[in-house]
Tab-separated table of C-alpha atoms in Angstrom:
chain	number	residue	atom	x	y	z
A	82	MET	CA	-0.042	-0.063	-0.014
A	83	VAL	CA	0.909	3.360	-0.556
A	84	HIS	CA	-0.556	6.304	1.409
A	85	ARG	CA	-0.356	10.230	0.712
A	86	TYR	CA	-2.626	12.808	2.238
A	87	ILE	CA	-2.226	16.576	3.000
A	88	ILE	CA	-3.953	18.576	5.669
A	89	GLY	CA	-4.480	22.155	5.885
A	90	THR	CA	-6.018	24.308	8.777
A	91	LYS	CA	-6.814	28.025	9.087
A	92	TYR	CA	-7.872	29.650	12.276
A	93	PHE	CA	-10.150	32.888	12.210
A	94	GLN	CA	-11.780	35.232	15.063
A	95	ASP	CA	-8.923	34.759	17.540
A	96	LYS	CA	-8.820	30.960	16.884
A	97	THR	CA	-12.536	30.230	17.661
A	98	LEU	CA	-13.305	29.357	14.184
A	99	LYS	CA	-11.339	26.730	12.671
A	100	VAL	CA	-11.675	25.413	8.863
A	101	LYS	CA	-9.622	22.156	8.026
A	102	ILE	CA	-9.647	20.559	4.076
A	103	ALA	CA	-7.797	17.412	3.594
A	104	TYR	CA	-6.798	14.957	0.995
A	105	ASP	CA	-6.145	11.414	1.335
A	106	ASN	CA	-5.277	8.873	-1.362
A	107	ALA	CA	-4.387	5.205	-0.930
A	108	ASN	CA	-3.389	2.907	-3.548
A	109	HIS	CA	-3.830	-1.350	-2.591
A	110	LYS	CA	-2.288	-4.008	-4.385
A	111	GLN	CA	-2.839	-7.480	-3.056
A	112	SER	CA	-1.854	-11.045	-4.590
A	113	GLU	CA	-2.716	-14.323	-3.586
A	114	SER	CA	-1.501	-17.984	-5.225
A	115	ASP	CA	-1.706	-21.246	-4.164
A	116	PRO	CA	-1.314	-24.345	-6.488
A	117	ASN	CA	-3.997	-26.445	-4.763
A	118	GLY	CA	-6.980	-23.721	-5.562
A	119	ILE	CA	-8.737	-20.714	-4.356
A	120	VAL	CA	-12.374	-20.445	-4.097
A	121	LEU	CA	-13.549	-16.674	-5.095
A	122	TYR	CA	-17.265	-15.917	-4.729
A	123	ASN	CA	-18.920	-14.293	-8.100
A	124	ALA	CA	-21.336	-11.337	-7.763
A	125	ASP	CA	-24.262	-14.073	-8.273
A	126	GLY	CA	-23.318	-16.454	-5.622
A	127	SER	CA	-21.516	-18.980	-7.284
A	128	THR	CA	-17.883	-19.438	-7.316
A	129	THR	CA	-14.769	-19.849	-9.229
A	130	SER	CA	-11.703	-21.863	-8.419
A	131	VAL	CA	-8.247	-20.201	-9.367
A	132	THR	CA	-4.697	-20.931	-8.677
A	133	ASP	CA	-3.612	-16.910	-8.110
A	134	TRP	CA	-5.330	-13.559	-8.075
A	135	TYR	CA	-3.887	-9.767	-7.940
A	136	TYR	CA	-6.028	-6.922	-7.159
A	137	ASP	CA	-5.429	-3.272	-7.552
A	138	LYS	CA	-7.334	-0.470	-6.238
A	139	SER	CA	-7.264	3.086	-5.493
A	140	GLU	CA	-9.015	5.376	-2.806
A	141	SER	CA	-9.416	8.636	-2.565
A	142	ILE	CA	-11.102	10.984	0.298
A	143	PHE	CA	-11.836	14.632	0.285
A	144	GLU	CA	-12.723	16.159	3.705
A	145	ALA	CA	-13.825	19.613	4.781
A	146	VAL	CA	-14.808	20.809	8.259
A	147	ILE	CA	-15.854	23.861	10.044
A	148	ASP	CA	-15.884	23.994	13.879
A	149	LYS	CA	-16.683	27.257	15.935
A	150	GLN	CA	-16.382	27.334	19.470
A	151	VAL	CA	-18.354	29.639	21.874
A	152	ILE	CA	-17.137	29.958	25.309
A	153	PHE	CA	-20.244	31.785	27.959
A	154	ASN	CA	-21.233	31.046	31.526
A	155	ASN	CA	-18.868	28.301	32.051
A	156	HIS	CA	-19.873	26.364	28.995
A	157	ASP	CA	-17.337	25.716	26.548
A	158	ILE	CA	-19.159	24.685	23.367
A	159	HIS	CA	-18.256	23.797	19.856
A	160	LEU	CA	-20.692	23.411	16.757
A	161	GLY	CA	-19.824	22.114	13.416
A	162	ALA	CA	-20.445	20.330	10.223
A	163	GLN	CA	-18.066	18.147	7.766
A	164	SER	CA	-18.616	17.110	4.249
A	165	LYS	CA	-16.787	14.136	3.321
A	166	PHE	CA	-16.410	12.524	-0.150
A	167	ARG	CA	-14.866	9.206	-0.870
A	168	LYS	CA	-14.287	7.491	-4.144
A	169	VAL	CA	-12.863	3.715	-4.633
A	170	ILE	CA	-11.281	2.896	-8.184
A	171	SER	CA	-10.992	-0.640	-9.098
A	172	ASN	CA	-7.781	-0.568	-11.582
A	173	SER	CA	-7.273	-4.333	-12.531
A	174	LEU	CA	-8.727	-7.491	-11.327
A	175	ILE	CA	-6.853	-10.482	-12.598
A	176	THR	CA	-7.122	-14.333	-12.012
A	177	ASP	CA	-5.519	-16.643	-13.544
A	178	GLY	CA	-4.030	-14.273	-16.119
A	179	SER	CA	-7.220	-13.221	-17.157
A	180	GLU	CA	-8.614	-9.117	-16.580
A	181	ARG	CA	-12.110	-9.717	-14.647
A	182	VAL	CA	-12.450	-5.963	-13.425
A	183	HIS	CA	-15.524	-5.311	-15.542
A	184	GLU	CA	-17.321	-7.791	-13.306
A	185	ILE	CA	-17.256	-5.608	-9.928
A	186	SER	CA	-20.271	-3.933	-8.801
A	187	GLY	CA	-21.841	-2.504	-5.709
A	188	PRO	CA	-21.119	1.070	-4.324
A	189	THR	CA	-17.905	3.155	-5.062
A	190	GLU	CA	-18.591	6.291	-4.058
A	191	TRP	CA	-19.611	7.880	-0.222
A	192	ASN	CA	-20.745	11.109	0.242
A	193	SER	CA	-21.110	11.655	3.940
A	194	ASN	CA	-22.747	14.976	5.889
A	195	SER	CA	-22.402	15.784	9.355
A	196	LEU	CA	-23.463	18.238	12.001
A	197	PHE	CA	-21.866	17.729	15.577
A	198	PHE	CA	-22.099	19.633	18.920
A	199	SER	CA	-20.444	19.321	21.729
A	200	ASP	CA	-20.352	21.144	25.241
A	201	ASP	CA	-17.566	21.026	28.063
A	202	TYR	CA	-19.332	22.443	31.218
A	203	THR	CA	-17.853	23.395	33.949
A	204	ILE	CA	-19.739	23.266	37.628
A	205	ASN	CA	-16.994	24.214	39.948
A	206	GLU	CA	-13.586	23.881	40.179
A	207	HIS	CA	-13.585	20.114	40.631
A	208	ASN	CA	-16.765	19.091	38.606
A	209	LEU	CA	-16.997	18.845	34.605
A	210	LEU	CA	-19.717	17.747	32.479
A	211	PHE	CA	-18.826	16.930	28.874
A	212	SER	CA	-21.508	15.827	26.147
A	213	ASN	CA	-20.884	15.496	22.479
A	214	VAL	CA	-23.292	14.705	19.207
A	215	ARG	CA	-23.035	14.332	15.997
A	216	LEU	CA	-25.650	13.045	13.240
A	217	ASP	CA	-24.724	12.158	10.010
A	218	HIS	CA	-26.165	11.001	6.567
A	219	TYR	CA	-24.683	9.026	4.235
A	220	ASP	CA	-25.395	8.728	0.295
A	221	ARG	CA	-23.965	6.249	-1.714
A	222	ASN	CA	-25.001	7.302	-5.094
A	223	GLY	CA	-27.746	4.303	-6.049
A	224	GLY	CA	-24.556	1.540	-5.302
A	225	ALA	CA	-26.617	0.771	-2.055
A	226	ASP	CA	-28.737	1.736	0.943
A	227	ASP	CA	-28.592	5.584	1.755
A	228	PHE	CA	-28.885	6.051	5.415
A	229	ASN	CA	-28.567	8.123	8.953
A	230	ASP	CA	-26.986	7.347	12.065
A	231	TYR	CA	-25.820	9.613	14.809
A	232	ALA	CA	-23.360	9.172	17.828
A	233	PHE	CA	-23.171	10.585	21.137
A	234	ARG	CA	-20.837	10.623	24.515
A	235	VAL	CA	-21.908	12.318	27.610
A	236	GLY	CA	-19.730	11.740	30.931
A	237	HIS	CA	-18.364	13.428	34.024
A	238	ILE	CA	-15.115	14.082	35.778
A	239	TYR	CA	-14.352	15.111	38.969
A	240	ASN	CA	-10.427	16.128	40.192
A	241	ASN	CA	-9.442	17.444	43.062
A	242	GLY	CA	-5.753	16.944	42.201
A	243	GLU	CA	-5.359	13.953	44.514
A	244	TRP	CA	-8.521	11.772	43.810
A	245	ILE	CA	-9.804	11.562	40.258
A	246	TRP	CA	-13.170	10.142	38.610
A	247	LYS	CA	-14.060	9.603	35.453
A	248	THR	CA	-17.528	8.160	34.003
A	249	SER	CA	-18.772	8.043	30.401
A	250	ALA	CA	-21.346	6.425	28.182
A	251	VAL	CA	-20.646	6.013	24.514
A	252	ARG	CA	-22.898	5.024	21.666
A	253	THR	CA	-21.488	5.070	18.086
A	254	TYR	CA	-21.596	2.815	14.866
A	255	GLY	CA	-19.556	1.226	12.270
A	256	TYR	CA	-20.259	1.493	8.569
A	257	PRO	CA	-20.109	-1.440	6.240
A	258	ALA	CA	-16.762	-1.049	4.561
A	259	PHE	CA	-16.136	-1.097	0.746
A	260	MET	CA	-14.786	-4.998	0.578
A	261	GLN	CA	-18.085	-5.737	2.591
A	262	THR	CA	-20.473	-4.277	0.408
A	263	THR	CA	-18.712	-4.208	-3.219
A	264	TYR	CA	-19.489	-7.702	-5.573
A	265	PHE	CA	-16.647	-8.962	-7.161
A	266	PRO	CA	-14.842	-12.548	-7.339
A	267	PHE	CA	-13.294	-12.577	-4.078
A	268	THR	CA	-12.630	-15.204	-1.152
A	269	TYR	CA	-15.703	-14.146	0.936
A	270	LYS	CA	-19.392	-12.991	0.048
A	271	SER	CA	-20.323	-9.588	0.248
A	272	ASP	CA	-23.832	-8.153	0.896
A	273	ILE	CA	-25.198	-4.550	-0.188
A	274	HIS	CA	-27.727	-4.215	2.368
A	275	LEU	CA	-25.301	-4.620	5.397
A	276	LYS	CA	-26.680	-2.360	8.045
A	277	PRO	CA	-24.474	-0.257	10.221
A	278	GLU	CA	-22.755	-2.080	13.313
A	279	GLU	CA	-24.173	-0.240	16.449
A	280	ARG	CA	-21.880	0.142	19.600
A	281	ILE	CA	-22.463	1.067	22.925
A	282	ALA	CA	-19.865	1.510	25.674
A	283	ALA	CA	-19.563	2.937	29.446
A	284	VAL	CA	-16.677	2.936	31.784
A	285	THR	CA	-16.238	4.581	35.063
A	286	GLU	CA	-12.498	4.937	36.579
A	287	VAL	CA	-11.452	5.951	40.236
A	288	SER	CA	-7.859	7.374	40.298
A	289	HIS	CA	-5.723	8.180	43.702
A	290	LYS	CA	-2.286	9.901	43.379
A	291	SER	CA	0.278	10.675	46.467
A	292	ASP	CA	3.567	11.579	46.286
A	293	THR	CA	5.090	7.814	46.033
A	294	THR	CA	1.630	6.101	44.864
A	295	ASN	CA	-1.096	5.846	41.902
A	296	THR	CA	-3.796	3.619	42.211
A	297	ASN	CA	-6.317	2.868	39.659
A	298	VAL	CA	-9.641	1.015	39.406
A	299	ARG	CA	-11.874	0.727	36.154
A	300	PHE	CA	-15.087	-0.929	35.126
A	301	VAL	CA	-15.884	-1.280	31.090
A	302	TYR	CA	-18.905	-2.571	29.507
A	303	ASN	CA	-19.109	-2.274	26.024
A	304	THR	CA	-21.719	-4.725	23.465
A	305	SER	CA	-22.618	-4.369	19.422
A	306	ILE	CA	-25.973	-4.680	17.521
A	307	ASN	CA	-26.152	-5.880	14.082
A	308	GLY	CA	-22.228	-6.354	14.376
A	309	ILE	CA	-20.704	-7.199	10.780
A	310	ALA	CA	-19.259	-10.650	11.227
A	311	LEU	CA	-17.814	-13.309	8.839
A	312	GLN	CA	-20.174	-16.941	8.939
A	313	ASN	CA	-19.859	-19.316	6.240
A	314	ASN	CA	-17.305	-17.330	4.187
A	315	SER	CA	-20.517	-14.603	4.200
A	316	TYR	CA	-20.648	-10.992	5.494
A	317	VAL	CA	-23.665	-11.177	7.372
A	318	ASN	CA	-25.302	-8.816	10.533
A	319	SER	CA	-25.020	-11.152	13.191
A	320	THR	CA	-28.364	-11.778	15.382
A	321	LEU	CA	-25.716	-12.169	18.455
A	322	LYS	CA	-26.095	-9.319	21.632
A	323	PRO	CA	-22.485	-9.806	22.969
A	324	ASN	CA	-22.418	-8.172	26.148
A	325	PHE	CA	-18.905	-7.819	27.408
A	326	TYR	CA	-16.795	-6.396	30.615
A	327	ILE	CA	-13.747	-5.983	32.254
A	328	LEU	CA	-12.527	-4.786	35.871
A	329	TYR	CA	-9.398	-3.495	36.005
A	330	GLY	CA	-7.018	-2.526	38.831
A	331	ALA	CA	-3.546	-1.467	39.348
A	332	HIS	CA	-1.125	-0.006	41.825
A	333	GLU	CA	2.270	1.890	41.718
A	334	ILE	CA	4.660	2.491	44.046
A	335	ARG	CA	7.836	4.604	43.639
A	336	PHE	CA	10.589	4.505	45.894
A	337	GLY	CA	13.884	5.979	45.529
A	338	THR	CA	14.587	8.035	42.632
A	339	ASN	CA	15.245	5.120	40.031
A	340	HIS	CA	12.587	2.782	40.955
A	341	THR	CA	8.962	1.964	40.454
A	342	LEU	CA	6.723	-1.429	41.490
A	343	SER	CA	3.606	-1.778	39.471
A	344	LEU	CA	1.104	-4.365	40.123
A	345	SER	CA	-2.096	-4.911	38.116
A	346	ALA	CA	-4.825	-7.259	37.523
A	347	TYR	CA	-8.252	-7.900	35.842
A	348	TYR	CA	-11.140	-9.986	35.248
A	349	GLY	CA	-13.351	-9.888	32.030
A	350	ASP	CA	-15.831	-11.959	30.624
A	351	ASN	CA	-18.692	-12.130	28.120
A	352	ASP	CA	-22.065	-14.315	27.281
A	353	MET	CA	-20.562	-15.982	24.056
A	354	ALA	CA	-19.987	-19.693	23.617
A	355	GLN	CA	-16.237	-18.899	22.804
A	356	THR	CA	-13.788	-16.784	24.119
A	357	GLN	CA	-10.152	-16.462	22.704
A	358	SER	CA	-8.672	-14.323	25.827
A	359	SER	CA	-7.972	-15.065	29.172
A	360	LYS	CA	-10.746	-14.162	31.719
A	361	ILE	CA	-8.012	-13.458	34.403
A	362	GLY	CA	-5.063	-12.063	34.555
């Protein structure tokens, strides 16, 4: 992969107004060879067995962002908008020496427009409330379904210099990627109608600092809805709703000028039938 990008940012009105323009370009080349045969899935669901394949694609992203900061009555507010255009160009798809780039179908262009709002509200010298909201609209130019989605985050921070307590909750999403929605001979089946993956998480964390010690306890929970998964070599929206949580604790002791002793432990679990990580460490 060769990746090139350029970003320009300009500030106005005593740096309370920011305008950013960015261009991102990447070229990907991927190949695979196996004399025993590689099964590729075609757009109509049929399969083809080849001994080698080569794929060359280019991706371009153009982005423009405007962000205005407003400060009043202990509120630090940001209001803004973002517009993004993404295009994927398939340069070549060769299987066993035959050019098949004309067989590629599905969405190759995305236009997204977003509005966002954030507010950091200082209650007093020790307490801060924060919130972020973003509304997104995706236009996939007839290549796939258009959709609207949103992300938000809310939380609270207490900090008196010795004790810190942070709590937050997040709702966001992951939209289907190019490889999951575009049809062409490849090792996995794609689906043009995949829904975005909804992700929800919450965390609370307490820390205590002294001249020689630092103690931290953290609890994290997250889940996903309509998770995009591979089942029988096909990208699908999973009907499972996994619930994952972890409890983490750490204690650090500093003694002398050059020595630190660190101790940490965690316990994590989920409600899925299989797990690939240790529950305790």
